[in-house]
Amino acid sequence: MKKILITLAGGLLTLLGLVFVILPGPSFIFLIPGLMLLSLEYPQARKWLKVAQKMMHKSAQWLDKQFLKRKYARR
């Protein structure tokens, strides 16, 4: 019963996160927690969680660089 609930909740959150990747919306709010739940029961989800975390980290670094360029360009 526990595995079924984890699978349903994690799957729903992951699916919502993937939908918001395509549509405008906060995909990381749903995608990361969904993969975290699924990774409790499924090793393959743990691999995808690491991939998603690396991608989020890279995009945050890129965004920080863009903000710094804009900040110093205005001076």
Short mmCIF file of C-alpha atoms in Angstrom, two decimals:
data_model
loop_
_atom_site.label_atom_id
_atom_site.label_comp_id
_atom_site.label_asym_id
_atom_site.label_seq_id
_atom_site.Cartn_x
_atom_site.Cartn_y
_atom_site.Cartn_z
CA MET A 1 0.00 0.00 0.00
CA LYS A 2 2.86 2.39 0.87
CA LYS A 3 4.60 1.75 -2.47
CA ILE A 4 1.37 2.42 -4.35
CA LEU A 5 0.82 5.76 -2.59
CA ILE A 6 4.42 6.82 -3.15
CA THR A 7 4.18 5.85 -6.82
CA LEU A 8 0.91 7.71 -7.35
CA ALA A 9 1.97 10.89 -5.53
CA GLY A 10 5.46 10.92 -7.05
CA GLY A 11 4.14 10.15 -10.51
CA LEU A 12 1.53 12.89 -10.30
CA LEU A 13 4.05 15.49 -9.14
CA THR A 14 6.57 14.43 -11.78
CA LEU A 15 3.92 14.54 -14.49
CA LEU A 16 2.86 18.03 -13.42
CA GLY A 17 6.50 19.10 -13.44
CA LEU A 18 6.94 17.80 -16.97
CA VAL A 19 3.79 19.57 -18.12
CA PHE A 20 5.11 22.83 -16.67
CA VAL A 21 8.41 22.34 -18.51
CA ILE A 22 6.43 22.68 -21.74
CA LEU A 23 3.88 25.24 -20.51
CA PRO A 24 4.89 28.34 -18.59
CA GLY A 25 4.95 27.58 -14.91
CA PRO A 26 7.13 26.56 -11.96
CA SER A 27 8.26 23.13 -13.13
CA PHE A 28 10.94 22.67 -10.45
CA ILE A 29 8.34 22.98 -7.67
CA PHE A 30 6.70 19.78 -8.90
CA LEU A 31 9.45 17.90 -10.73
CA ILE A 32 12.09 17.66 -7.98
CA PRO A 33 9.70 16.59 -5.17
CA GLY A 34 8.05 14.08 -7.50
CA LEU A 35 11.38 12.51 -8.39
CA MET A 36 12.39 12.55 -4.73
CA LEU A 37 9.29 10.56 -3.82
CA LEU A 38 9.78 8.12 -6.67
CA SER A 39 13.44 7.66 -5.78
CA LEU A 40 12.40 6.18 -2.43
CA GLU A 41 11.13 3.10 -4.26
CA TYR A 42 12.72 3.13 -7.72
CA PRO A 43 16.50 3.31 -8.38
CA GLN A 44 15.94 4.62 -11.93
CA ALA A 45 14.14 7.66 -10.50
CA ARG A 46 17.21 8.36 -8.35
CA LYS A 47 19.30 8.63 -11.51
CA TRP A 48 16.80 11.05 -13.08
CA LEU A 49 16.71 13.07 -9.86
CA LYS A 50 20.48 13.55 -10.06
CA VAL A 51 20.19 14.58 -13.71
CA ALA A 52 17.43 17.08 -12.90
CA GLN A 53 19.41 18.50 -9.99
CA LYS A 54 22.49 18.97 -12.17
CA MET A 55 20.41 20.68 -14.86
CA MET A 56 18.80 22.99 -12.30
CA HIS A 57 22.24 23.82 -10.88
CA LYS A 58 23.65 24.63 -14.33
CA SER A 59 20.67 26.80 -15.24
CA ALA A 60 20.92 28.69 -11.93
CA GLN A 61 24.62 29.37 -12.57
CA TRP A 62 23.85 30.58 -16.10
CA LEU A 63 21.09 32.84 -14.79
CA ASP A 64 23.42 34.28 -12.14
CA LYS A 65 25.99 35.10 -14.83
CA GLN A 66 23.32 36.83 -16.92
CA PHE A 67 22.23 38.96 -13.97
CA LEU A 68 25.83 39.92 -13.21
CA LYS A 69 26.44 40.91 -16.84
CA ARG A 70 23.36 43.07 -16.80
CA LYS A 71 24.26 44.63 -13.45
CA TYR A 72 27.75 45.62 -14.57
CA ALA A 73 26.59 46.70 -18.03
CA ARG A 74 24.31 49.36 -16.54
CA ARG A 75 27.12 51.06 -14.63
#
